[in-house]
Amino acid sequence: MATSSSTTQLEIQLGEDDDLLLGAESGWVEARTSCDHLSSLSSDLLHIPTPHTPCNRCDQPNENWLCLCCKDVLCSRYVNKHMLQHFQQTNHSVALSY
């Protein structure tokens, strides 16, 4: 259970964005029913690479992410940072962790 000092610290850290985390201080958050990023999703998400697909750049089999915009499979920032580089180059901001 949060103490008053940790709640105060949370409010200070959130600042103006506290309306984005409605109910966060109690551990409950309200689910969003829409997202601005949905329009950037690939039109064919029925045919996505399997969870065991290696990174498209370095063939690393672990810690991979699937870009939901273009369906590239790339490794995490904790491996060779290929998904991070992909985001920086393309601004694709919706991904699924394998």
Coordinates of C-alpha atoms in Angstrom, one line a residue:
M1 CA 0.0 0.0 0.0
A2 CA 1.4 3.4 -0.9
T3 CA 2.3 5.9 1.8
S4 CA 1.4 9.5 1.6
S5 CA 5.0 10.4 0.8
S6 CA 5.1 8.0 -2.2
T7 CA 1.8 9.3 -3.5
T8 CA 3.1 12.9 -3.2
Q9 CA 6.3 11.8 -5.1
L10 CA 4.1 10.1 -7.8
E11 CA 2.1 13.3 -8.2
I12 CA 5.3 15.4 -8.5
Q13 CA 6.8 13.0 -11.1
L14 CA 3.6 13.0 -13.2
G15 CA 3.0 16.7 -13.2
E16 CA 0.7 17.7 -16.1
D17 CA 0.4 14.1 -17.4
D18 CA -1.4 12.8 -14.4
D19 CA -4.7 12.8 -16.2
L20 CA -3.2 10.1 -18.5
L21 CA -3.0 7.7 -15.6
L22 CA -6.5 8.0 -14.1
G23 CA -6.6 5.8 -11.0
A24 CA -2.8 5.0 -11.1
E25 CA -2.3 5.9 -7.5
S26 CA -4.5 3.0 -6.4
G27 CA -2.9 0.5 -8.9
W28 CA -6.0 0.7 -11.1
V29 CA -5.9 2.3 -14.5
E30 CA -8.7 2.9 -17.0
A31 CA -8.3 1.1 -20.3
R32 CA -8.3 3.2 -23.4
T33 CA -10.8 2.4 -26.1
S34 CA -9.0 4.2 -28.9
C35 CA -5.4 5.1 -29.8
D36 CA -3.9 7.6 -32.3
H37 CA -1.4 4.9 -33.4
L38 CA -4.0 2.5 -34.7
S39 CA -4.0 4.1 -38.2
S40 CA -0.3 3.2 -38.5
L41 CA -0.8 -0.5 -38.1
S42 CA -0.1 -2.9 -40.9
S43 CA -3.2 -3.8 -42.9
D44 CA -2.4 -7.5 -42.8
L45 CA -1.8 -8.5 -39.2
L46 CA -3.3 -12.0 -39.8
H47 CA 0.0 -13.1 -41.4
I48 CA 2.6 -12.0 -38.9
P49 CA 6.0 -13.8 -38.3
T50 CA 6.0 -16.5 -35.7
P51 CA 7.3 -15.8 -32.1
H52 CA 10.5 -17.7 -32.9
T53 CA 11.5 -15.5 -35.8
P54 CA 15.1 -14.2 -35.4
C55 CA 16.1 -10.6 -35.8
N56 CA 16.0 -9.5 -39.5
R57 CA 19.4 -7.8 -39.2
C58 CA 21.5 -10.0 -36.9
D59 CA 19.7 -13.3 -36.7
Q60 CA 19.5 -13.1 -32.9
P61 CA 16.8 -15.5 -31.7
N62 CA 16.1 -13.9 -28.3
E63 CA 14.5 -10.6 -27.0
N64 CA 12.9 -9.8 -30.3
W65 CA 10.1 -7.3 -31.2
L66 CA 7.6 -7.3 -34.0
C67 CA 6.9 -3.9 -35.6
L68 CA 3.1 -3.8 -36.0
C69 CA 3.5 -1.1 -38.7
C70 CA 5.7 -3.0 -41.2
K71 CA 6.0 -6.5 -39.6
D72 CA 9.8 -6.4 -39.3
V73 CA 11.2 -8.5 -36.5
L74 CA 14.1 -6.9 -34.7
C75 CA 16.1 -7.4 -31.5
S76 CA 15.6 -5.3 -28.4
R77 CA 17.8 -2.5 -26.9
Y78 CA 19.3 -5.1 -24.6
V79 CA 20.7 -7.2 -27.5
N80 CA 21.8 -5.2 -30.5
K81 CA 19.3 -2.3 -30.4
H82 CA 17.9 -3.0 -33.9
M83 CA 14.3 -2.2 -33.0
L84 CA 15.3 1.0 -31.3
Q85 CA 17.2 2.0 -34.5
H86 CA 14.2 1.0 -36.6
F87 CA 12.0 3.4 -34.5
Q88 CA 14.5 6.2 -34.8
Q89 CA 14.7 5.7 -38.6
T90 CA 11.0 5.1 -39.4
N91 CA 9.1 6.6 -36.4
H92 CA 7.1 3.3 -36.2
S93 CA 5.9 3.4 -32.6
V94 CA 3.8 0.3 -32.1
A95 CA 5.5 -3.1 -31.5
L96 CA 4.9 -6.4 -29.9
S97 CA 7.4 -8.2 -27.7
Y98 CA 8.1 -11.9 -28.5

